[in-house]
Short mmCIF file of N, CA and C in Angstrom, two decimals:
data_model
loop_
_atom_site.label_atom_id
_atom_site.label_comp_id
_atom_site.label_asym_id
_atom_site.label_seq_id
_atom_site.Cartn_x
_atom_site.Cartn_y
_atom_site.Cartn_z
N SER N 30 -3.91 -80.49 -13.38
CA SER N 30 -2.72 -80.43 -12.43
C SER N 30 -2.41 -79.02 -12.10
N ILE N 31 -1.68 -78.95 -11.03
CA ILE N 31 -1.30 -77.53 -10.53
C ILE N 31 -0.34 -76.93 -11.55
N VAL N 32 0.58 -77.60 -12.07
CA VAL N 32 1.55 -77.02 -13.00
C VAL N 32 0.94 -76.54 -14.17
N LYS N 33 -0.09 -77.09 -14.67
CA LYS N 33 -0.80 -76.57 -15.93
C LYS N 33 -1.50 -75.33 -15.61
N SER N 34 -1.89 -75.07 -14.45
CA SER N 34 -2.80 -73.91 -14.13
C SER N 34 -1.81 -72.77 -13.80
N GLN N 35 -0.53 -72.88 -13.75
CA GLN N 35 0.43 -71.68 -13.51
C GLN N 35 0.76 -71.15 -14.83
N LYS N 36 0.92 -69.74 -14.78
CA LYS N 36 1.30 -69.06 -15.94
C LYS N 36 2.80 -69.13 -16.12
N ASN N 37 3.26 -69.30 -17.33
CA ASN N 37 4.70 -69.05 -17.59
C ASN N 37 5.07 -67.61 -17.59
N ILE N 38 6.13 -67.27 -16.68
CA ILE N 38 6.58 -65.82 -16.64
C ILE N 38 7.94 -65.82 -17.19
N ASP N 39 8.19 -64.96 -18.18
CA ASP N 39 9.50 -64.75 -18.74
C ASP N 39 10.21 -63.80 -17.82
N ILE N 40 11.28 -64.30 -17.13
CA ILE N 40 11.98 -63.55 -16.18
C ILE N 40 12.46 -62.18 -16.71
N ASN N 41 12.79 -62.17 -17.96
CA ASN N 41 13.30 -60.89 -18.58
C ASN N 41 12.21 -59.88 -18.75
N THR N 42 11.04 -60.21 -18.80
CA THR N 42 9.93 -59.20 -18.85
C THR N 42 9.14 -59.16 -17.67
N TYR N 43 9.54 -59.76 -16.58
CA TYR N 43 8.80 -59.72 -15.35
C TYR N 43 8.72 -58.28 -14.75
N SER N 44 7.54 -57.92 -14.47
CA SER N 44 7.40 -56.56 -13.92
C SER N 44 6.89 -56.59 -12.42
N THR N 45 7.29 -55.51 -11.71
CA THR N 45 6.87 -55.55 -10.33
C THR N 45 5.89 -54.43 -10.15
N THR N 46 4.92 -54.14 -11.15
CA THR N 46 3.88 -53.30 -11.11
C THR N 46 2.58 -53.75 -10.37
N ASN N 47 2.72 -55.06 -9.81
CA ASN N 47 1.69 -55.61 -9.11
C ASN N 47 1.53 -55.14 -7.71
N ASN N 48 2.46 -54.25 -7.40
CA ASN N 48 2.47 -53.72 -6.00
C ASN N 48 2.52 -54.79 -4.91
N VAL N 49 3.29 -55.76 -5.04
CA VAL N 49 3.43 -56.83 -4.06
C VAL N 49 4.13 -56.27 -2.83
N PRO N 50 3.56 -56.37 -1.72
CA PRO N 50 4.24 -55.84 -0.47
C PRO N 50 5.57 -56.68 -0.13
N VAL N 51 6.60 -55.94 0.20
CA VAL N 51 7.77 -56.54 0.50
C VAL N 51 8.07 -56.22 1.95
N LYS N 52 8.20 -57.17 2.87
CA LYS N 52 8.41 -56.92 4.24
C LYS N 52 9.81 -56.52 4.48
N LYS N 53 10.04 -55.50 5.30
CA LYS N 53 11.38 -54.97 5.66
C LYS N 53 11.62 -55.09 7.18
N ASP N 54 12.89 -54.92 7.49
CA ASP N 54 13.33 -54.86 8.86
C ASP N 54 12.64 -53.70 9.49
N LYS N 55 12.23 -53.83 10.77
CA LYS N 55 11.50 -52.76 11.43
C LYS N 55 12.20 -52.37 12.76
N LEU N 56 12.44 -51.10 12.93
CA LEU N 56 13.04 -50.63 14.25
C LEU N 56 11.95 -50.65 15.26
N ILE N 57 12.17 -51.35 16.38
CA ILE N 57 11.22 -51.46 17.40
C ILE N 57 11.46 -50.45 18.60
N TYR N 58 12.78 -50.36 18.96
CA TYR N 58 13.10 -49.55 20.15
C TYR N 58 14.59 -49.10 20.14
N VAL N 59 14.88 -47.96 20.67
CA VAL N 59 16.28 -47.56 20.82
C VAL N 59 16.47 -47.16 22.27
N LYS N 60 17.53 -47.72 22.90
CA LYS N 60 17.74 -47.53 24.31
C LYS N 60 19.27 -47.30 24.58
N SER N 61 19.63 -46.46 25.45
CA SER N 61 21.07 -46.32 25.82
C SER N 61 21.30 -47.00 27.17
N TYR N 62 22.30 -47.86 27.28
CA TYR N 62 22.80 -48.55 28.41
C TYR N 62 24.07 -47.94 28.95
N THR N 63 24.18 -47.88 30.29
CA THR N 63 25.47 -47.47 30.96
C THR N 63 26.18 -48.81 31.20
N VAL N 64 27.32 -48.98 30.51
CA VAL N 64 28.23 -50.26 30.60
C VAL N 64 29.54 -49.79 30.99
N ASN N 65 30.00 -49.86 32.23
CA ASN N 65 31.39 -49.49 32.63
C ASN N 65 32.42 -50.18 31.75
N GLY N 66 33.25 -49.32 31.08
CA GLY N 66 34.39 -49.85 30.30
C GLY N 66 34.08 -50.25 28.89
N ILE N 67 32.74 -49.80 28.37
CA ILE N 67 32.45 -50.12 27.07
C ILE N 67 33.34 -49.54 26.00
N GLY N 68 33.98 -48.37 26.35
CA GLY N 68 34.85 -47.79 25.37
C GLY N 68 36.06 -48.59 24.97
N LYS N 69 36.47 -49.39 25.96
CA LYS N 69 37.64 -50.29 25.64
C LYS N 69 37.22 -51.38 24.82
N PHE N 70 35.98 -51.76 24.67
CA PHE N 70 35.51 -52.85 23.86
C PHE N 70 35.47 -52.47 22.31
N PHE N 71 35.30 -51.15 22.08
CA PHE N 71 35.24 -50.60 20.70
C PHE N 71 36.61 -50.16 20.35
N THR N 72 37.37 -50.86 19.70
CA THR N 72 38.79 -50.57 19.32
C THR N 72 38.82 -49.16 18.67
N GLY N 73 39.68 -48.41 19.04
CA GLY N 73 39.75 -47.15 18.37
C GLY N 73 38.92 -46.08 18.86
N THR N 74 37.92 -46.53 19.67
CA THR N 74 36.98 -45.48 20.16
C THR N 74 36.99 -45.58 21.67
N ALA N 75 38.20 -45.47 22.29
CA ALA N 75 38.15 -45.62 23.80
C ALA N 75 37.71 -44.32 24.40
N GLY N 76 36.82 -43.52 23.92
CA GLY N 76 36.22 -42.52 24.51
C GLY N 76 36.93 -41.22 24.37
N LYS N 77 37.99 -41.10 23.46
CA LYS N 77 38.71 -39.89 23.23
C LYS N 77 37.79 -38.93 22.43
N LEU N 78 37.73 -37.72 22.96
CA LEU N 78 36.88 -36.77 22.27
C LEU N 78 37.71 -35.51 22.07
N ASP N 79 37.14 -34.65 21.28
CA ASP N 79 37.75 -33.23 21.20
C ASP N 79 37.66 -32.61 22.55
N SER N 80 38.81 -32.04 23.08
CA SER N 80 38.77 -31.51 24.34
C SER N 80 37.86 -30.31 24.53
N LEU N 81 37.49 -29.78 23.49
CA LEU N 81 36.41 -28.59 23.53
C LEU N 81 35.05 -29.12 23.98
N LEU N 82 34.79 -30.39 23.76
CA LEU N 82 33.54 -31.04 23.95
C LEU N 82 33.45 -31.57 25.47
N THR N 83 34.49 -31.51 26.22
CA THR N 83 34.52 -32.23 27.52
C THR N 83 34.88 -31.21 28.60
N ASP N 84 34.78 -31.62 29.81
CA ASP N 84 35.09 -30.66 30.96
C ASP N 84 36.51 -30.99 31.47
N ASN N 85 37.26 -31.90 30.90
CA ASN N 85 38.66 -32.03 31.37
C ASN N 85 39.58 -32.03 30.25
N LYS N 86 40.89 -32.10 30.67
CA LYS N 86 41.93 -31.87 29.74
C LYS N 86 42.35 -33.18 29.05
N THR N 87 41.83 -34.24 29.53
CA THR N 87 42.24 -35.62 28.92
C THR N 87 41.40 -35.84 27.64
N GLY N 88 40.32 -35.13 27.41
CA GLY N 88 39.56 -35.36 26.24
C GLY N 88 38.60 -36.50 26.36
N THR N 89 38.40 -36.98 27.58
CA THR N 89 37.41 -38.10 27.68
C THR N 89 36.14 -37.58 28.31
N ASN N 90 35.10 -38.11 28.18
CA ASN N 90 33.80 -37.96 28.80
C ASN N 90 33.23 -39.19 29.28
N ASN N 91 33.30 -39.27 30.59
CA ASN N 91 32.92 -40.63 31.21
C ASN N 91 31.40 -41.11 30.82
N ASN N 92 30.59 -40.13 30.61
CA ASN N 92 29.19 -40.48 30.29
C ASN N 92 29.13 -41.15 28.89
N LEU N 93 29.99 -40.59 27.93
CA LEU N 93 29.96 -41.11 26.55
C LEU N 93 30.75 -42.49 26.64
N VAL N 94 31.89 -42.56 27.34
CA VAL N 94 32.67 -43.69 27.40
C VAL N 94 31.88 -44.93 27.87
N ASN N 95 30.97 -44.72 28.80
CA ASN N 95 30.24 -45.85 29.37
C ASN N 95 28.81 -45.94 28.82
N SER N 96 28.59 -45.32 27.69
CA SER N 96 27.32 -45.37 27.04
C SER N 96 27.28 -46.30 25.88
N LEU N 97 26.32 -47.13 25.73
CA LEU N 97 26.10 -48.04 24.68
C LEU N 97 24.72 -47.79 24.17
N ARG N 98 24.68 -47.38 22.90
CA ARG N 98 23.41 -47.24 22.22
C ARG N 98 22.92 -48.47 21.66
N VAL N 99 21.73 -48.93 21.89
CA VAL N 99 21.24 -50.28 21.41
C VAL N 99 20.00 -50.00 20.65
N GLU N 100 19.96 -50.52 19.33
CA GLU N 100 18.80 -50.46 18.49
C GLU N 100 18.28 -51.95 18.47
N PHE N 101 16.94 -52.14 18.76
CA PHE N 101 16.33 -53.24 18.61
C PHE N 101 15.42 -53.41 17.34
N TRP N 102 15.69 -54.41 16.49
CA TRP N 102 15.02 -54.47 15.28
C TRP N 102 14.28 -55.77 15.19
N LYS N 103 13.18 -55.74 14.34
CA LYS N 103 12.48 -57.02 14.09
C LYS N 103 12.76 -57.35 12.60
N SER N 104 13.22 -58.61 12.34
CA SER N 104 13.45 -59.06 10.95
C SER N 104 12.24 -59.87 10.43
N PRO N 105 11.88 -59.54 9.21
CA PRO N 105 10.69 -60.38 8.59
C PRO N 105 11.07 -61.88 8.36
N ILE N 106 12.27 -62.24 8.56
CA ILE N 106 12.65 -63.61 8.37
C ILE N 106 13.01 -64.28 9.74
N ASN N 107 12.56 -63.48 10.88
CA ASN N 107 12.88 -63.95 12.22
C ASN N 107 14.38 -64.18 12.51
N TYR N 108 15.27 -63.29 11.89
CA TYR N 108 16.67 -63.54 12.15
C TYR N 108 17.07 -63.08 13.69
N LYS N 109 17.95 -63.86 14.33
CA LYS N 109 18.43 -63.44 15.68
C LYS N 109 19.92 -63.20 15.48
N GLY N 110 20.27 -61.98 15.67
CA GLY N 110 21.68 -61.69 15.47
C GLY N 110 22.01 -60.23 15.81
N TYR N 111 23.22 -59.85 15.43
CA TYR N 111 23.68 -58.32 15.79
C TYR N 111 24.82 -57.93 14.86
N LYS N 112 25.02 -56.64 14.93
CA LYS N 112 26.27 -56.07 14.46
C LYS N 112 26.61 -54.94 15.33
N SER N 113 27.84 -54.48 15.40
CA SER N 113 28.25 -53.39 16.31
C SER N 113 29.14 -52.53 15.78
N GLY N 114 29.36 -51.29 16.36
CA GLY N 114 30.38 -50.39 15.84
C GLY N 114 30.17 -48.96 16.53
N ALA N 115 31.30 -48.27 16.88
CA ALA N 115 31.24 -46.96 17.48
C ALA N 115 30.16 -46.76 18.45
N ASN N 116 30.22 -47.52 19.62
CA ASN N 116 29.37 -47.46 20.76
C ASN N 116 27.90 -47.64 20.39
N LYS N 117 27.74 -48.42 19.38
CA LYS N 117 26.33 -48.71 18.95
C LYS N 117 26.24 -50.21 18.72
N LEU N 118 25.10 -50.83 19.10
CA LEU N 118 24.83 -52.20 18.81
C LEU N 118 23.48 -52.29 18.25
N VAL N 119 23.38 -53.08 17.15
CA VAL N 119 22.10 -53.33 16.44
C VAL N 119 21.75 -54.71 16.68
N ILE N 120 20.67 -54.98 17.27
CA ILE N 120 20.14 -56.45 17.64
C ILE N 120 18.89 -56.74 16.96
N PHE N 121 18.92 -57.90 16.34
CA PHE N 121 17.69 -58.43 15.75
C PHE N 121 17.14 -59.58 16.51
N GLY N 122 15.76 -59.74 16.53
CA GLY N 122 15.09 -60.90 17.02
C GLY N 122 14.84 -61.19 18.48
N LEU N 123 15.06 -60.12 19.31
CA LEU N 123 14.69 -60.22 20.66
C LEU N 123 13.38 -59.58 21.02
N ASP N 124 12.42 -60.39 21.53
CA ASP N 124 11.10 -59.92 21.79
C ASP N 124 10.81 -59.19 23.03
N ASN N 125 11.56 -59.51 24.05
CA ASN N 125 11.34 -58.93 25.37
C ASN N 125 12.45 -58.11 25.79
N ILE N 126 12.52 -56.91 25.28
CA ILE N 126 13.76 -56.05 25.45
C ILE N 126 13.91 -55.45 26.88
N GLU N 127 12.89 -55.66 27.76
CA GLU N 127 12.95 -55.18 29.06
C GLU N 127 13.85 -56.00 29.93
N VAL N 128 14.32 -57.22 29.52
CA VAL N 128 15.15 -58.07 30.29
C VAL N 128 16.49 -58.28 29.58
N VAL N 129 16.98 -57.17 28.97
CA VAL N 129 18.23 -57.16 28.34
C VAL N 129 19.26 -56.37 29.23
N SER N 130 20.44 -56.86 29.45
CA SER N 130 21.43 -56.11 30.30
C SER N 130 22.81 -56.47 29.57
N PHE N 131 23.92 -55.64 29.90
CA PHE N 131 25.09 -55.80 29.35
C PHE N 131 26.26 -55.75 30.42
N LYS N 132 27.25 -56.50 30.20
CA LYS N 132 28.36 -56.46 31.13
C LYS N 132 29.68 -56.50 30.33
N ILE N 133 30.80 -55.90 30.87
CA ILE N 133 32.11 -56.15 30.32
C ILE N 133 32.90 -57.03 31.27
N LEU N 134 33.50 -57.95 30.80
CA LEU N 134 34.41 -58.91 31.51
C LEU N 134 35.63 -59.24 30.70
N ASN N 135 36.75 -58.85 31.21
CA ASN N 135 38.06 -59.09 30.51
C ASN N 135 38.00 -58.37 29.07
N LYS N 136 37.47 -57.19 29.03
CA LYS N 136 37.40 -56.36 27.67
C LYS N 136 36.48 -57.10 26.69
N ASN N 137 35.67 -57.99 27.05
CA ASN N 137 34.69 -58.61 26.24
C ASN N 137 33.27 -58.09 26.61
N LEU N 138 32.44 -57.94 25.72
CA LEU N 138 31.04 -57.52 26.04
C LEU N 138 30.15 -58.67 26.00
N TYR N 139 29.33 -58.75 27.11
CA TYR N 139 28.33 -59.87 27.16
C TYR N 139 26.93 -59.28 27.26
N MET N 140 26.04 -59.94 26.63
CA MET N 140 24.58 -59.47 26.91
C MET N 140 23.84 -60.68 27.62
N LYS N 141 23.05 -60.19 28.51
CA LYS N 141 22.19 -61.31 29.22
C LYS N 141 20.83 -60.89 28.78
N TYR N 142 20.13 -61.91 28.24
CA TYR N 142 18.81 -61.94 27.64
C TYR N 142 18.06 -63.05 28.40
N MET N 143 17.00 -62.76 29.14
CA MET N 143 16.32 -63.69 29.95
C MET N 143 17.36 -64.42 30.93
N ALA N 144 17.57 -65.74 30.76
CA ALA N 144 18.42 -66.47 31.66
C ALA N 144 19.75 -66.75 30.84
N GLU N 145 19.94 -66.36 29.56
CA GLU N 145 21.06 -66.71 28.78
C GLU N 145 22.02 -65.66 28.60
N TYR N 146 23.36 -65.89 28.53
CA TYR N 146 24.43 -64.90 28.25
C TYR N 146 24.92 -65.15 26.76
N TYR N 147 25.21 -63.99 26.19
CA TYR N 147 25.74 -64.04 24.74
C TYR N 147 26.95 -63.25 24.76
N GLN N 148 28.00 -63.68 24.11
CA GLN N 148 29.19 -62.85 23.93
C GLN N 148 28.96 -61.99 22.58
N ILE N 149 29.16 -60.72 22.66
CA ILE N 149 28.99 -59.78 21.54
C ILE N 149 30.35 -59.47 21.05
N GLU N 150 30.66 -59.72 19.77
CA GLU N 150 31.93 -59.42 19.18
C GLU N 150 31.74 -57.97 18.56
N ASN N 151 32.83 -57.30 18.47
CA ASN N 151 32.91 -55.94 17.86
C ASN N 151 33.00 -56.24 16.38
N SER N 152 31.95 -56.23 15.65
CA SER N 152 31.83 -56.57 14.34
C SER N 152 30.86 -55.76 13.45
N THR N 153 31.20 -55.21 12.45
CA THR N 153 30.23 -54.57 11.57
C THR N 153 29.54 -55.53 10.67
N ASP N 154 29.97 -56.80 10.68
CA ASP N 154 29.21 -57.84 9.98
C ASP N 154 28.19 -58.48 10.90
N PHE N 155 27.17 -58.93 10.37
CA PHE N 155 26.08 -59.47 11.08
C PHE N 155 26.58 -60.86 11.69
N LYS N 156 26.34 -61.03 12.98
CA LYS N 156 26.75 -62.36 13.65
C LYS N 156 25.41 -62.89 14.36
N SER N 157 25.39 -64.14 14.40
CA SER N 157 24.28 -64.86 15.03
C SER N 157 24.36 -64.79 16.52
N LEU N 158 23.34 -64.77 17.29
CA LEU N 158 23.28 -64.84 18.71
C LEU N 158 23.35 -66.30 19.18
N ASN N 159 24.39 -66.71 19.75
CA ASN N 159 24.66 -68.07 20.25
C ASN N 159 24.85 -67.99 21.73
N PRO N 160 24.10 -68.67 22.50
CA PRO N 160 24.21 -68.69 23.97
C PRO N 160 25.55 -69.24 24.46
N ILE N 161 26.14 -68.77 25.50
CA ILE N 161 27.30 -69.27 26.14
C ILE N 161 26.99 -70.55 26.89
N ASN N 162 27.76 -71.47 26.80
CA ASN N 162 27.61 -72.68 27.48
C ASN N 162 28.76 -73.09 28.55
N ASN N 163 29.72 -72.12 28.58
CA ASN N 163 30.80 -72.24 29.57
C ASN N 163 30.31 -71.87 31.01
N GLN N 164 30.12 -72.95 31.83
CA GLN N 164 29.52 -72.63 33.19
C GLN N 164 30.42 -71.79 34.03
N GLN N 165 31.68 -71.87 33.88
CA GLN N 165 32.58 -71.11 34.66
C GLN N 165 32.39 -69.58 34.29
N LEU N 166 32.35 -69.28 32.96
CA LEU N 166 32.21 -67.94 32.48
C LEU N 166 30.82 -67.42 32.90
N ILE N 167 29.76 -68.24 32.89
CA ILE N 167 28.38 -67.84 33.28
C ILE N 167 28.42 -67.50 34.77
N SER N 168 29.10 -68.24 35.56
CA SER N 168 29.24 -67.95 36.90
C SER N 168 29.95 -66.62 37.18
N GLN N 169 30.97 -66.42 36.51
CA GLN N 169 31.68 -65.15 36.62
C GLN N 169 30.89 -63.98 36.26
N LEU N 170 30.08 -64.04 35.14
CA LEU N 170 29.18 -62.98 34.68
C LEU N 170 28.04 -62.86 35.78
N GLY N 171 27.65 -63.86 36.38
CA GLY N 171 26.50 -63.77 37.28
C GLY N 171 27.01 -63.10 38.56
N ASN N 172 28.29 -63.28 38.94
CA ASN N 172 28.79 -62.65 40.15
C ASN N 172 29.34 -61.19 39.99
N LYS N 173 29.42 -60.68 38.72
CA LYS N 173 30.04 -59.34 38.52
C LYS N 173 29.01 -58.43 38.71
#
């Protein structure tokens, strides 16, 4: 029987010296997107900078305010999701990164991937990617 041929392993003395490979998340690509109004999406980071770093007295730099840095990762468990923070978005599980775009609508961030739209929440916790089903919202995003 299969059970008889297996060795009993004491969990207290188990050793990892067998050099068993452990798959890890892998960074695939990093890209910056220009998204008008993205600074308003990230609470507390509405683009205010040290005035010494900018060309104007308001302390804003429109290039940074509208810039979203996106990291595309591959998960060994084929997880599809994201987390965000400070003008940065980390996305797992998208294979075709050439067809990704972003829009702001009513201070909410939306990602279009292939033919689907996804709402992206400002969260440092990992969230699943769930396509939007609201046809009126999809129509608004398509016309923007």
